[in-house]
Amino acid sequence: MAFWSIIPAGSGIDYTVEARSKEDAFNMLAQRIASTGDVRTAEEIDDFMHLLDREGHSRKEAQDIVDEIFFGADNGLYLDIQDIRVRRIHRRGSRGADDPESLGWDLAWFLSESDWHSFGTRYGDFGEGVDDCIRMMRSPSDRRTAVEFLDSIVREEFLSDSERKEGRRLIERIGSAPASKSPKAKPRGSRR
């Protein structure tokens, strides 16, 4: 399994999904954003094919145009893939662990889910946010700043109870994570 950062051209929003392949990610995304202009129904695709037919395109040409513009998802929806940005994000950290990579991933995931607008304003895409959060988790002072920021988010009224619980658990994990170990000093030669 991998995470896929997908940004449809129409919305500019980074939808990150966990899937085995890009095709599986597209299928999940089509279902997730079915009510937006980036997803069309089979009926809308048929109407588009008829329009292409009226414009003088052969059936094959019309199908080639549709195949170039849309991804036919398993659920009968069609995801507009024109100018879509797709990037595979490799996750090496393990969820719930206290190493900087795992904490960074979980912090980025929480921030993107609880306040996407701020997260999206700060970072170009989810992967950029993950990279920055991992970097922050490697610095004790940045971890303290992250804990203070998370604490202010958890106190906000717009969060659900489950989001608050998740935020508090993340605060505890970041606060109790061991400091990054500095490289050991090299042993000096023995005195005689």
mmCIF file with all atom_site columns, C-alpha atoms in Angstrom, residues 6-165:
data_model
loop_
_atom_site.group_PDB
_atom_site.id
_atom_site.type_symbol
_atom_site.label_atom_id
_atom_site.label_alt_id
_atom_site.label_comp_id
_atom_site.label_asym_id
_atom_site.label_entity_id
_atom_site.label_seq_id
_atom_site.pdbx_PDB_ins_code
_atom_site.Cartn_x
_atom_site.Cartn_y
_atom_site.Cartn_z
_atom_site.occupancy
_atom_site.B_iso_or_equiv
_atom_site.pdbx_formal_charge
_atom_site.auth_seq_id
_atom_site.auth_comp_id
_atom_site.auth_asym_id
_atom_site.auth_atom_id
_atom_site.pdbx_PDB_model_num
ATOM 1   C CA . ILE A 1 6   ? -4.017  13.546 -6.303  1.00 0.00 ? 6   ILE A CA 1
ATOM 2   C CA . ILE A 1 7   ? -4.839  17.125 -7.240  1.00 0.00 ? 7   ILE A CA 1
ATOM 3   C CA . PRO A 1 8   ? -7.630  17.504 -9.810  1.00 0.00 ? 8   PRO A CA 1
ATOM 4   C CA . ALA A 1 9   ? -7.183  20.581 -12.005 1.00 0.00 ? 9   ALA A CA 1
ATOM 5   C CA . GLY A 1 10  ? -10.664 21.945 -11.320 1.00 0.00 ? 10  GLY A CA 1
ATOM 6   C CA . SER A 1 11  ? -10.454 21.998 -7.528  1.00 0.00 ? 11  SER A CA 1
ATOM 7   C CA . GLY A 1 12  ? -6.778  22.518 -6.750  1.00 0.00 ? 12  GLY A CA 1
ATOM 8   C CA . ILE A 1 13  ? -7.390  20.476 -3.576  1.00 0.00 ? 13  ILE A CA 1
ATOM 9   C CA . ASP A 1 14  ? -4.932  17.740 -2.654  1.00 0.00 ? 14  ASP A CA 1
ATOM 10  C CA . TYR A 1 15  ? -6.845  14.509 -2.071  1.00 0.00 ? 15  TYR A CA 1
ATOM 11  C CA . THR A 1 16  ? -4.561  11.924 -0.539  1.00 0.00 ? 16  THR A CA 1
ATOM 12  C CA . VAL A 1 17  ? -5.692  8.318  -0.578  1.00 0.00 ? 17  VAL A CA 1
ATOM 13  C CA . GLU A 1 18  ? -4.058  5.054  0.464   1.00 0.00 ? 18  GLU A CA 1
ATOM 14  C CA . ALA A 1 19  ? -4.176  2.473  -2.315  1.00 0.00 ? 19  ALA A CA 1
ATOM 15  C CA . ARG A 1 20  ? -2.174  -0.323 -3.939  1.00 0.00 ? 20  ARG A CA 1
ATOM 16  C CA . SER A 1 21  ? -1.998  1.311  -7.373  1.00 0.00 ? 21  SER A CA 1
ATOM 17  C CA . LYS A 1 22  ? -2.707  4.569  -9.160  1.00 0.00 ? 22  LYS A CA 1
ATOM 18  C CA . GLU A 1 23  ? -5.819  3.007  -10.699 1.00 0.00 ? 23  GLU A CA 1
ATOM 19  C CA . ASP A 1 24  ? -7.105  1.991  -7.245  1.00 0.00 ? 24  ASP A CA 1
ATOM 20  C CA . ALA A 1 25  ? -6.396  5.532  -6.031  1.00 0.00 ? 25  ALA A CA 1
ATOM 21  C CA . PHE A 1 26  ? -8.388  6.971  -8.961  1.00 0.00 ? 26  PHE A CA 1
ATOM 22  C CA . ASN A 1 27  ? -11.280 4.605  -8.166  1.00 0.00 ? 27  ASN A CA 1
ATOM 23  C CA . MET A 1 28  ? -11.297 5.708  -4.520  1.00 0.00 ? 28  MET A CA 1
ATOM 24  C CA . LEU A 1 29  ? -11.048 9.365  -5.469  1.00 0.00 ? 29  LEU A CA 1
ATOM 25  C CA . ALA A 1 30  ? -13.906 9.143  -7.986  1.00 0.00 ? 30  ALA A CA 1
ATOM 26  C CA . GLN A 1 31  ? -16.145 7.798  -5.236  1.00 0.00 ? 31  GLN A CA 1
ATOM 27  C CA . ARG A 1 32  ? -14.910 10.348 -2.692  1.00 0.00 ? 32  ARG A CA 1
ATOM 28  C CA . ILE A 1 33  ? -15.504 13.410 -4.892  1.00 0.00 ? 33  ILE A CA 1
ATOM 29  C CA . ALA A 1 34  ? -18.473 12.089 -6.883  1.00 0.00 ? 34  ALA A CA 1
ATOM 30  C CA . SER A 1 35  ? -20.501 15.267 -6.385  1.00 0.00 ? 35  SER A CA 1
ATOM 31  C CA . THR A 1 36  ? -17.883 17.614 -7.861  1.00 0.00 ? 36  THR A CA 1
ATOM 32  C CA . GLY A 1 37  ? -17.274 18.784 -11.417 1.00 0.00 ? 37  GLY A CA 1
ATOM 33  C CA . ASP A 1 38  ? -14.207 16.527 -11.607 1.00 0.00 ? 38  ASP A CA 1
ATOM 34  C CA . VAL A 1 39  ? -16.395 13.410 -11.769 1.00 0.00 ? 39  VAL A CA 1
ATOM 35  C CA . ARG A 1 40  ? -18.989 12.582 -14.427 1.00 0.00 ? 40  ARG A CA 1
ATOM 36  C CA . THR A 1 41  ? -21.678 9.926  -14.530 1.00 0.00 ? 41  THR A CA 1
ATOM 37  C CA . ALA A 1 42  ? -22.080 7.401  -17.346 1.00 0.00 ? 42  ALA A CA 1
ATOM 38  C CA . GLU A 1 43  ? -25.042 9.417  -18.650 1.00 0.00 ? 43  GLU A CA 1
ATOM 39  C CA . GLU A 1 44  ? -22.929 12.573 -18.843 1.00 0.00 ? 44  GLU A CA 1
ATOM 40  C CA . ILE A 1 45  ? -20.232 10.680 -20.741 1.00 0.00 ? 45  ILE A CA 1
ATOM 41  C CA . ASP A 1 46  ? -22.871 9.370  -23.176 1.00 0.00 ? 46  ASP A CA 1
ATOM 42  C CA . ASP A 1 47  ? -24.073 12.946 -23.732 1.00 0.00 ? 47  ASP A CA 1
ATOM 43  C CA . PHE A 1 48  ? -20.479 14.025 -24.348 1.00 0.00 ? 48  PHE A CA 1
ATOM 44  C CA . MET A 1 49  ? -20.004 11.165 -26.840 1.00 0.00 ? 49  MET A CA 1
ATOM 45  C CA . HIS A 1 50  ? -23.187 12.272 -28.691 1.00 0.00 ? 50  HIS A CA 1
ATOM 46  C CA . LEU A 1 51  ? -21.869 15.837 -28.796 1.00 0.00 ? 51  LEU A CA 1
ATOM 47  C CA . LEU A 1 52  ? -18.604 14.603 -30.308 1.00 0.00 ? 52  LEU A CA 1
ATOM 48  C CA . ASP A 1 53  ? -20.622 12.553 -32.811 1.00 0.00 ? 53  ASP A CA 1
ATOM 49  C CA . ARG A 1 54  ? -22.608 15.663 -33.824 1.00 0.00 ? 54  ARG A CA 1
ATOM 50  C CA . GLU A 1 55  ? -19.320 17.517 -34.296 1.00 0.00 ? 55  GLU A CA 1
ATOM 51  C CA . GLY A 1 56  ? -18.332 14.907 -36.891 1.00 0.00 ? 56  GLY A CA 1
ATOM 52  C CA . HIS A 1 57  ? -16.051 12.611 -34.900 1.00 0.00 ? 57  HIS A CA 1
ATOM 53  C CA . SER A 1 58  ? -16.220 8.906  -35.629 1.00 0.00 ? 58  SER A CA 1
ATOM 54  C CA . ARG A 1 59  ? -17.224 6.578  -32.791 1.00 0.00 ? 59  ARG A CA 1
ATOM 55  C CA . LYS A 1 60  ? -13.581 5.505  -32.379 1.00 0.00 ? 60  LYS A CA 1
ATOM 56  C CA . GLU A 1 61  ? -12.329 9.121  -32.353 1.00 0.00 ? 61  GLU A CA 1
ATOM 57  C CA . ALA A 1 62  ? -14.965 10.050 -29.788 1.00 0.00 ? 62  ALA A CA 1
ATOM 58  C CA . GLN A 1 63  ? -13.968 7.084  -27.599 1.00 0.00 ? 63  GLN A CA 1
ATOM 59  C CA . ASP A 1 64  ? -10.277 8.031  -27.885 1.00 0.00 ? 64  ASP A CA 1
ATOM 60  C CA . ILE A 1 65  ? -11.112 11.591 -26.779 1.00 0.00 ? 65  ILE A CA 1
ATOM 61  C CA . VAL A 1 66  ? -13.115 10.302 -23.796 1.00 0.00 ? 66  VAL A CA 1
ATOM 62  C CA . ASP A 1 67  ? -10.326 7.875  -22.847 1.00 0.00 ? 67  ASP A CA 1
ATOM 63  C CA . GLU A 1 68  ? -7.792  10.703 -22.980 1.00 0.00 ? 68  GLU A CA 1
ATOM 64  C CA . ILE A 1 69  ? -9.874  12.994 -20.766 1.00 0.00 ? 69  ILE A CA 1
ATOM 65  C CA . PHE A 1 70  ? -11.558 10.592 -18.312 1.00 0.00 ? 70  PHE A CA 1
ATOM 66  C CA . PHE A 1 71  ? -10.641 7.579  -16.201 1.00 0.00 ? 71  PHE A CA 1
ATOM 67  C CA . GLY A 1 72  ? -13.500 5.060  -16.071 1.00 0.00 ? 72  GLY A CA 1
ATOM 68  C CA . ALA A 1 73  ? -13.760 4.105  -12.403 1.00 0.00 ? 73  ALA A CA 1
ATOM 69  C CA . ASP A 1 74  ? -15.075 0.738  -11.212 1.00 0.00 ? 74  ASP A CA 1
ATOM 70  C CA . ASN A 1 75  ? -18.230 2.313  -9.816  1.00 0.00 ? 75  ASN A CA 1
ATOM 71  C CA . GLY A 1 76  ? -19.473 3.657  -13.164 1.00 0.00 ? 76  GLY A CA 1
ATOM 72  C CA . LEU A 1 77  ? -18.134 7.152  -12.536 1.00 0.00 ? 77  LEU A CA 1
ATOM 73  C CA . TYR A 1 78  ? -15.626 8.927  -14.746 1.00 0.00 ? 78  TYR A CA 1
ATOM 74  C CA . LEU A 1 79  ? -12.817 10.943 -13.169 1.00 0.00 ? 79  LEU A CA 1
ATOM 75  C CA . ASP A 1 80  ? -11.578 13.921 -15.191 1.00 0.00 ? 80  ASP A CA 1
ATOM 76  C CA . ILE A 1 81  ? -7.827  13.318 -15.495 1.00 0.00 ? 81  ILE A CA 1
ATOM 77  C CA . GLN A 1 82  ? -6.974  16.326 -17.665 1.00 0.00 ? 82  GLN A CA 1
ATOM 78  C CA . ASP A 1 83  ? -4.189  18.252 -15.963 1.00 0.00 ? 83  ASP A CA 1
ATOM 79  C CA . ILE A 1 84  ? -4.547  16.073 -12.869 1.00 0.00 ? 84  ILE A CA 1
ATOM 80  C CA . ARG A 1 85  ? -1.411  15.849 -10.730 1.00 0.00 ? 85  ARG A CA 1
ATOM 81  C CA . VAL A 1 86  ? -0.692  12.442 -9.230  1.00 0.00 ? 86  VAL A CA 1
ATOM 82  C CA . ARG A 1 87  ? 2.248   11.629 -7.015  1.00 0.00 ? 87  ARG A CA 1
ATOM 83  C CA . ARG A 1 88  ? 3.038   8.479  -5.088  1.00 0.00 ? 88  ARG A CA 1
ATOM 84  C CA . ILE A 1 89  ? 4.126   9.207  -1.536  1.00 0.00 ? 89  ILE A CA 1
ATOM 85  C CA . HIS A 1 90  ? 6.212   6.487  0.065   1.00 0.00 ? 90  HIS A CA 1
ATOM 86  C CA . ARG A 1 91  ? 5.447   6.092  3.736   1.00 0.00 ? 91  ARG A CA 1
ATOM 87  C CA . ARG A 1 92  ? 8.241   4.496  5.663   1.00 0.00 ? 92  ARG A CA 1
ATOM 88  C CA . GLY A 1 93  ? 7.165   5.470  9.179   1.00 0.00 ? 93  GLY A CA 1
ATOM 89  C CA . SER A 1 94  ? 4.731   3.270  11.032  1.00 0.00 ? 94  SER A CA 1
ATOM 90  C CA . ARG A 1 95  ? 1.524   4.750  12.360  1.00 0.00 ? 95  ARG A CA 1
ATOM 91  C CA . GLY A 1 96  ? 1.672   5.296  16.098  1.00 0.00 ? 96  GLY A CA 1
ATOM 92  C CA . ALA A 1 97  ? 5.464   4.988  16.458  1.00 0.00 ? 97  ALA A CA 1
ATOM 93  C CA . ASP A 1 98  ? 7.560   7.726  18.059  1.00 0.00 ? 98  ASP A CA 1
ATOM 94  C CA . ASP A 1 99  ? 10.324  8.090  15.450  1.00 0.00 ? 99  ASP A CA 1
ATOM 95  C CA . PRO A 1 100 ? 10.457  11.459 13.610  1.00 0.00 ? 100 PRO A CA 1
ATOM 96  C CA . GLU A 1 101 ? 9.193   10.009 10.333  1.00 0.00 ? 101 GLU A CA 1
ATOM 97  C CA . SER A 1 102 ? 6.130   8.344  11.870  1.00 0.00 ? 102 SER A CA 1
ATOM 98  C CA . LEU A 1 103 ? 5.339   11.398 13.998  1.00 0.00 ? 103 LEU A CA 1
ATOM 99  C CA . GLY A 1 104 ? 5.769   13.685 10.977  1.00 0.00 ? 104 GLY A CA 1
ATOM 100 C CA . TRP A 1 105 ? 3.404   11.575 8.877   1.00 0.00 ? 105 TRP A CA 1
ATOM 101 C CA . ASP A 1 106 ? 0.794   11.447 11.627  1.00 0.00 ? 106 ASP A CA 1
ATOM 102 C CA . LEU A 1 107 ? 1.112   15.189 12.283  1.00 0.00 ? 107 LEU A CA 1
ATOM 103 C CA . ALA A 1 108 ? 0.679   16.010 8.587   1.00 0.00 ? 108 ALA A CA 1
ATOM 104 C CA . TRP A 1 109 ? -2.279  13.642 8.323   1.00 0.00 ? 109 TRP A CA 1
ATOM 105 C CA . PHE A 1 110 ? -3.972  15.172 11.397  1.00 0.00 ? 110 PHE A CA 1
ATOM 106 C CA . LEU A 1 111 ? -3.377  18.764 10.262  1.00 0.00 ? 111 LEU A CA 1
ATOM 107 C CA . SER A 1 112 ? -4.630  18.065 6.738   1.00 0.00 ? 112 SER A CA 1
ATOM 108 C CA . GLU A 1 113 ? -7.763  16.334 8.022   1.00 0.00 ? 113 GLU A CA 1
ATOM 109 C CA . SER A 1 114 ? -8.602  18.798 10.815  1.00 0.00 ? 114 SER A CA 1
ATOM 110 C CA . ASP A 1 115 ? -7.855  22.062 9.008   1.00 0.00 ? 115 ASP A CA 1
ATOM 111 C CA . TRP A 1 116 ? -7.317  21.462 5.302   1.00 0.00 ? 116 TRP A CA 1
ATOM 112 C CA . HIS A 1 117 ? -7.628  25.148 4.398   1.00 0.00 ? 117 HIS A CA 1
ATOM 113 C CA . SER A 1 118 ? -4.659  26.202 6.545   1.00 0.00 ? 118 SER A CA 1
ATOM 114 C CA . PHE A 1 119 ? -2.679  23.110 5.569   1.00 0.00 ? 119 PHE A CA 1
ATOM 115 C CA . GLY A 1 120 ? -3.369  23.665 1.859   1.00 0.00 ? 120 GLY A CA 1
ATOM 116 C CA . THR A 1 121 ? -2.459  27.349 2.148   1.00 0.00 ? 121 THR A CA 1
ATOM 117 C CA . ARG A 1 122 ? 0.872   26.554 3.770   1.00 0.00 ? 122 ARG A CA 1
ATOM 118 C CA . TYR A 1 123 ? 1.884   23.604 1.598   1.00 0.00 ? 123 TYR A CA 1
ATOM 119 C CA . GLY A 1 124 ? 1.591   23.028 -2.133  1.00 0.00 ? 124 GLY A CA 1
ATOM 120 C CA . ASP A 1 125 ? 0.570   19.411 -1.628  1.00 0.00 ? 125 ASP A CA 1
ATOM 121 C CA . PHE A 1 126 ? 0.352   16.713 1.012   1.00 0.00 ? 126 PHE A CA 1
ATOM 122 C CA . GLY A 1 127 ? 3.858   15.394 0.285   1.00 0.00 ? 127 GLY A CA 1
ATOM 123 C CA . GLU A 1 128 ? 5.406   18.809 0.921   1.00 0.00 ? 128 GLU A CA 1
ATOM 124 C CA . GLY A 1 129 ? 3.528   18.983 4.238   1.00 0.00 ? 129 GLY A CA 1
ATOM 125 C CA . VAL A 1 130 ? 4.773   15.532 5.232   1.00 0.00 ? 130 VAL A CA 1
ATOM 126 C CA . ASP A 1 131 ? 8.379   16.492 4.448   1.00 0.00 ? 131 ASP A CA 1
ATOM 127 C CA . ASP A 1 132 ? 8.107   19.653 6.578   1.00 0.00 ? 132 ASP A CA 1
ATOM 128 C CA . CYS A 1 133 ? 6.415   17.841 9.482   1.00 0.00 ? 133 CYS A CA 1
ATOM 129 C CA . ILE A 1 134 ? 9.111   15.142 9.487   1.00 0.00 ? 134 ILE A CA 1
ATOM 130 C CA . ARG A 1 135 ? 11.773  17.861 9.538   1.00 0.00 ? 135 ARG A CA 1
ATOM 131 C CA . MET A 1 136 ? 9.990   19.517 12.482  1.00 0.00 ? 136 MET A CA 1
ATOM 132 C CA . MET A 1 137 ? 9.877   16.253 14.429  1.00 0.00 ? 137 MET A CA 1
ATOM 133 C CA . ARG A 1 138 ? 13.671  16.027 14.255  1.00 0.00 ? 138 ARG A CA 1
ATOM 134 C CA . SER A 1 139 ? 14.097  19.250 16.250  1.00 0.00 ? 139 SER A CA 1
ATOM 135 C CA . PRO A 1 140 ? 13.154  19.403 19.966  1.00 0.00 ? 140 PRO A CA 1
ATOM 136 C CA . SER A 1 141 ? 12.272  23.110 19.715  1.00 0.00 ? 141 SER A CA 1
ATOM 137 C CA . ASP A 1 142 ? 10.107  22.533 16.620  1.00 0.00 ? 142 ASP A CA 1
ATOM 138 C CA . ARG A 1 143 ? 8.386   19.646 18.414  1.00 0.00 ? 143 ARG A CA 1
ATOM 139 C CA . ARG A 1 144 ? 7.527   21.969 21.316  1.00 0.00 ? 144 ARG A CA 1
ATOM 140 C CA . THR A 1 145 ? 6.127   24.503 18.834  1.00 0.00 ? 145 THR A CA 1
ATOM 141 C CA . ALA A 1 146 ? 4.097   21.747 17.157  1.00 0.00 ? 146 ALA A CA 1
ATOM 142 C CA . VAL A 1 147 ? 2.685   20.650 20.541  1.00 0.00 ? 147 VAL A CA 1
ATOM 143 C CA . GLU A 1 148 ? 1.634   24.237 21.344  1.00 0.00 ? 148 GLU A CA 1
ATOM 144 C CA . PHE A 1 149 ? 0.022   24.609 17.909  1.00 0.00 ? 149 PHE A CA 1
ATOM 145 C CA . LEU A 1 150 ? -1.781  21.260 18.195  1.00 0.00 ? 150 LEU A CA 1
ATOM 146 C CA . ASP A 1 151 ? -3.002  22.221 21.659  1.00 0.00 ? 151 ASP A CA 1
ATOM 147 C CA . SER A 1 152 ? -4.578  25.379 20.223  1.00 0.00 ? 152 SER A CA 1
ATOM 148 C CA . ILE A 1 153 ? -6.236  23.350 17.432  1.00 0.00 ? 153 ILE A CA 1
ATOM 149 C CA . VAL A 1 154 ? -7.598  20.735 19.848  1.00 0.00 ? 154 VAL A CA 1
ATOM 150 C CA . ARG A 1 155 ? -9.314  23.506 21.846  1.00 0.00 ? 155 ARG A CA 1
ATOM 151 C CA . GLU A 1 156 ? -11.172 24.746 18.744  1.00 0.00 ? 156 GLU A CA 1
ATOM 152 C CA . GLU A 1 157 ? -14.908 24.160 18.676  1.00 0.00 ? 157 GLU A CA 1
ATOM 153 C CA . PHE A 1 158 ? -15.076 22.988 15.051  1.00 0.00 ? 158 PHE A CA 1
ATOM 154 C CA . LEU A 1 159 ? -13.336 19.656 15.780  1.00 0.00 ? 159 LEU A CA 1
ATOM 155 C CA . SER A 1 160 ? -15.326 16.512 16.440  1.00 0.00 ? 160 SER A CA 1
ATOM 156 C CA . ASP A 1 161 ? -14.792 14.569 19.672  1.00 0.00 ? 161 ASP A CA 1
ATOM 157 C CA . SER A 1 162 ? -12.842 11.881 17.816  1.00 0.00 ? 162 SER A CA 1
ATOM 158 C CA . GLU A 1 163 ? -10.585 14.521 16.204  1.00 0.00 ? 163 GLU A CA 1
ATOM 159 C CA . ARG A 1 164 ? -9.951  16.047 19.640  1.00 0.00 ? 164 ARG A CA 1
ATOM 160 C CA . LYS A 1 165 ? -9.005  12.627 21.055  1.00 0.00 ? 165 LYS A CA 1
#
